Amino acid sequence: MDVIELLPRLHLLRFPVGQAYLWRDGDELTLIDAGLIGSGRTIADAITALGHAPRDVRRIVLTHFHEDHVGGAGEFAALSGAEVLAHPLDAPFVRGERPGPPPRFEDWELPIHAEAARHLPEGAPVPPPSLTEVTDGDVLGFGGGARVVHVPGHTDGSIALFLPAHGVLFTGDTVAAAPDDGTPMAGVLNLDRTHLLASIRRLADLGAEVACFGHGDPVLSGATAALRSIVAAPGQPTGTPASR
């Protein structure tokens, strides 16, 4: 796993598939997504290397239920005592009560999914010890007030997090960055692409300066214009990244 400082308060944790983010408010940390199955100890070691303790992570906010985002959540929650949060529509899958619905693949997405699947560990994620449900408009106690934005499309219960005090937006897999040139693009491997594009339009109206995606390099300035460019021309380039 690579650990990359994006801003003084923000680090990117990059896994073989997907990525998570670590936000710092003084000595208190928030983890947005939690990587692949088996990532709990790796995340704990990375946090220790940054000069914190795993118990400093007060919450793990999951943008959606896919295994490259929730895989380490239960493991790390057991290590740290962190609260785990997810949207009610994705919560049953995070809890392991039943399997989540598969994406509705476009033909050109099949090789993307196959390549991503090669890097996914076998087995099911460890369910978190407990799960707090959050929904659209909720404000969470980090980043000066982190607003939960329901963004259905990639999954029915996908959420984004917007920190107005800092202009920072976490999009989950609703948005990605193309691997060839880093251009922001609509996420792939979705349940409903029409809903996804409507969600991106909503994110583009928030006024974010920084956008952190579930896959690909974040946009560290001019995020609003970048998001608006997606919905102006939402076609998918070739070689798009795996978003599951």
Coordinates of C-alpha atoms in Angstrom, one line a residue:
M1 CA 0.0 0.0 0.0
D2 CA 1.3 3.5 -0.9
V3 CA 0.7 6.4 1.5
I4 CA 0.7 9.8 -0.2
E5 CA 0.2 13.2 1.4
L6 CA -2.2 15.3 -0.6
L7 CA -2.8 18.2 1.8
P8 CA -1.5 18.8 5.3
R9 CA -4.7 17.2 6.7
L10 CA -5.2 14.6 4.0
H11 CA -3.4 11.4 3.0
L12 CA -4.3 8.9 0.2
L13 CA -3.9 5.2 0.9
R14 CA -3.5 3.4 -2.4
F15 CA -4.2 -0.4 -2.6
P16 CA -3.7 -2.8 -5.6
V17 CA -7.3 -2.1 -6.4
G18 CA -8.9 1.1 -5.2
Q19 CA -7.9 3.6 -2.5
A20 CA -8.9 5.1 0.8
Y21 CA -8.4 8.5 2.4
L22 CA -7.3 9.6 5.9
W23 CA -8.4 13.0 7.2
R24 CA -6.9 14.6 10.3
D25 CA -8.4 17.1 12.7
G26 CA -5.7 17.6 15.3
D27 CA -5.2 14.3 16.9
E28 CA -8.5 12.9 15.7
L29 CA -8.6 10.9 12.4
T30 CA -11.3 9.8 10.0
L31 CA -10.9 7.0 7.4
I32 CA -12.9 7.2 4.2
D33 CA -13.2 3.7 2.9
A34 CA -11.0 0.8 4.0
G35 CA -9.5 -1.0 1.1
L36 CA -9.4 -4.7 0.3
I37 CA -9.9 -7.8 2.5
G38 CA -6.9 -8.1 4.8
S39 CA -6.1 -4.4 4.8
G40 CA -7.0 -3.7 8.5
R41 CA -3.5 -4.4 9.8
T42 CA -1.8 -2.6 6.9
I43 CA -3.9 0.5 7.5
A44 CA -3.1 0.4 11.2
D45 CA 0.7 0.2 10.4
A46 CA 0.4 3.1 8.0
I47 CA -1.3 5.2 10.7
T48 CA 1.4 4.3 13.2
A49 CA 4.0 5.4 10.7
L50 CA 2.3 8.7 10.4
G51 CA 2.8 9.3 14.1
H52 CA -0.7 8.3 15.3
A53 CA -2.3 5.3 17.0
P54 CA -5.1 3.2 15.4
R55 CA -7.4 4.3 18.2
D56 CA -7.0 7.9 17.0
V57 CA -9.3 6.9 14.1
R58 CA -12.8 7.7 15.4
R59 CA -14.8 6.7 12.4
I60 CA -14.7 4.8 9.1
V61 CA -17.1 6.2 6.5
L62 CA -17.8 3.8 3.7
T63 CA -18.8 5.3 0.4
H64 CA -20.4 2.0 -0.8
F65 CA -20.4 -1.7 -0.2
H66 CA -18.0 -3.0 -2.9
E67 CA -15.2 -5.3 -1.5
D68 CA -12.3 -3.0 -2.4
H69 CA -13.9 -0.3 -0.2
V70 CA -15.2 -2.3 2.8
G71 CA -12.7 -5.1 2.8
G72 CA -10.6 -3.8 5.7
A73 CA -13.4 -1.9 7.6
G74 CA -14.4 -4.7 10.0
E75 CA -10.8 -5.7 10.6
F76 CA -9.6 -2.1 11.3
A77 CA -12.7 -1.3 13.4
A78 CA -11.9 -4.3 15.6
L79 CA -8.3 -3.1 16.0
S80 CA -9.1 0.6 16.6
G81 CA -12.6 0.8 18.1
A82 CA -13.6 3.1 15.2
E83 CA -17.3 3.6 14.4
V84 CA -18.3 2.4 10.9
L85 CA -20.8 4.4 8.9
A86 CA -22.7 3.6 5.7
H87 CA -25.9 4.4 3.9
P88 CA -29.0 2.3 4.8
L89 CA -29.4 1.0 1.2
D90 CA -25.9 -0.5 1.3
A91 CA -25.8 -1.3 5.0
P92 CA -27.2 -4.9 4.7
F93 CA -24.3 -5.8 2.3
V94 CA -21.7 -4.2 4.6
R95 CA -23.1 -6.2 7.5
G96 CA -22.8 -9.4 5.4
E97 CA -26.5 -10.1 5.8
R98 CA -26.8 -10.9 2.0
P99 CA -24.7 -10.3 -1.1
G100 CA -25.0 -7.0 -2.9
P101 CA -26.4 -6.8 -6.4
P102 CA -23.8 -7.1 -9.2
P103 CA -23.1 -4.2 -11.6
R104 CA -25.0 -4.0 -14.9
F105 CA -22.0 -4.4 -17.2
E106 CA -21.5 -2.6 -20.5
D107 CA -19.7 -4.9 -22.9
W108 CA -16.6 -2.7 -22.8
E109 CA -16.5 -3.0 -19.0
L110 CA -16.2 -6.8 -18.9
P111 CA -12.3 -6.8 -19.3
I112 CA -12.1 -4.0 -16.7
H113 CA -13.9 -6.1 -14.2
A114 CA -11.9 -9.2 -15.1
E115 CA -8.6 -7.4 -14.5
A116 CA -9.8 -6.0 -11.2
A117 CA -11.0 -9.4 -10.0
R118 CA -7.5 -10.7 -10.5
H119 CA -6.4 -8.5 -7.6
L120 CA -9.3 -9.2 -5.2
P121 CA -8.5 -11.5 -2.3
E122 CA -10.8 -14.6 -1.9
G123 CA -13.4 -14.7 0.8
A124 CA -15.8 -12.2 2.3
P125 CA -15.0 -9.1 4.3
V126 CA -15.2 -9.3 8.1
P127 CA -18.4 -7.5 9.0
P128 CA -17.9 -4.5 11.3
P129 CA -18.7 -5.0 15.0
S130 CA -21.5 -2.5 14.6
L131 CA -22.7 -0.1 11.9
T132 CA -24.2 3.4 12.0
E133 CA -26.4 4.3 9.2
V134 CA -26.1 7.8 7.7
T135 CA -28.2 9.4 5.0
D136 CA -28.4 12.4 2.7
G137 CA -27.9 15.7 4.5
D138 CA -26.4 14.3 7.7
V139 CA -23.4 16.3 9.0
L140 CA -20.6 14.3 10.5
G141 CA -18.2 15.5 13.1
F142 CA -15.0 15.9 11.2
G143 CA -13.5 18.4 8.7
G144 CA -15.5 21.3 10.2
G145 CA -18.7 19.4 9.4
A146 CA -18.7 16.8 6.7
R147 CA -22.0 16.7 4.7
V148 CA -23.3 13.3 3.5
V149 CA -24.5 13.4 -0.1
H150 CA -26.5 10.5 -1.4
V151 CA -25.2 9.7 -4.9
P152 CA -27.0 6.6 -6.2
G153 CA -25.9 5.0 -9.5
H154 CA -22.7 3.1 -8.8
T155 CA -24.7 1.4 -6.0
D156 CA -28.1 2.3 -4.6
G157 CA -26.5 3.4 -1.3
S158 CA -23.4 5.2 -2.6
I159 CA -22.5 8.4 -0.7
A160 CA -20.1 11.2 -1.2
L161 CA -18.7 13.4 1.6
F162 CA -18.3 17.2 1.2
L163 CA -16.3 19.3 3.6
P164 CA -17.5 22.9 2.8
A165 CA -15.0 24.4 5.3
H166 CA -12.1 23.0 3.2
G167 CA -13.6 22.7 -0.2
V168 CA -12.8 18.9 -0.2
L169 CA -15.1 16.3 -1.8
F170 CA -14.8 12.5 -1.5
T171 CA -16.8 11.0 -4.4
G172 CA -16.3 7.3 -3.9
D173 CA -16.7 5.5 -7.2
T174 CA -19.3 7.9 -8.6
V175 CA -16.3 9.6 -10.2
A176 CA -12.9 8.2 -11.2
A177 CA -9.7 9.4 -13.0
A178 CA -8.8 7.9 -16.3
P179 CA -5.5 5.9 -16.0
D180 CA -3.9 7.3 -19.1
D181 CA -4.1 11.0 -18.5
G182 CA -5.9 11.5 -15.1
T183 CA -8.9 13.1 -16.7
P184 CA -12.0 12.9 -14.3
M185 CA -14.7 10.6 -15.7
A186 CA -17.9 8.9 -14.7
G187 CA -17.3 5.8 -12.6
V188 CA -17.7 2.4 -14.2
L189 CA -19.3 -0.9 -13.2
N190 CA -22.5 0.7 -12.1
L191 CA -26.1 -0.4 -11.2
D192 CA -27.6 2.6 -13.1
R193 CA -25.6 4.9 -15.3
T194 CA -28.4 7.4 -15.7
H195 CA -28.7 7.8 -11.9
L196 CA -24.9 8.0 -11.8
L197 CA -24.7 11.0 -14.2
A198 CA -27.5 12.8 -12.2
S199 CA -25.4 12.3 -9.1
I200 CA -22.3 13.7 -10.7
R201 CA -24.4 16.8 -11.7
R202 CA -25.3 17.2 -8.1
L203 CA -21.7 16.9 -7.0
A204 CA -20.7 19.5 -9.6
D205 CA -23.0 22.0 -7.9
L206 CA -21.4 21.8 -4.5
G207 CA -18.5 24.1 -5.4
A208 CA -15.6 21.8 -4.4
E209 CA -12.0 22.8 -5.0
V210 CA -10.5 19.3 -4.3
A211 CA -12.1 16.0 -5.4
C212 CA -10.9 12.7 -4.1
F213 CA -12.0 9.6 -6.2
G214 CA -12.3 6.0 -5.4
H215 CA -9.9 5.2 -8.2
G216 CA -7.2 7.4 -9.8
D217 CA -5.4 10.5 -8.9
P218 CA -7.4 13.2 -7.0
V219 CA -8.0 16.7 -8.4
L220 CA -6.3 19.1 -6.1
S221 CA -7.6 22.3 -7.7
G222 CA -10.5 23.3 -9.9
A223 CA -12.6 20.3 -9.0
T224 CA -15.9 21.9 -9.8
A225 CA -14.9 22.6 -13.4
A226 CA -13.6 19.1 -13.7
L227 CA -16.9 17.6 -12.5
R228 CA -18.9 19.8 -14.8
S229 CA -16.8 18.6 -17.8
I230 CA -17.9 15.0 -17.1
V231 CA -21.6 15.7 -17.4
A232 CA -21.0 18.0 -20.4
A233 CA -19.4 15.1 -22.3
P234 CA -20.1 11.9 -20.3
G235 CA -18.8 9.3 -22.9
Q236 CA -16.3 6.7 -21.5
P237 CA -12.7 6.7 -22.8
T238 CA -11.0 3.5 -23.5
G239 CA -8.8 1.9 -20.8
T240 CA -11.1 3.2 -18.0
P241 CA -10.2 2.1 -14.4
A242 CA -11.7 -0.7 -12.4
S243 CA -14.2 0.8 -10.0
R244 CA -15.1 -2.2 -8.0

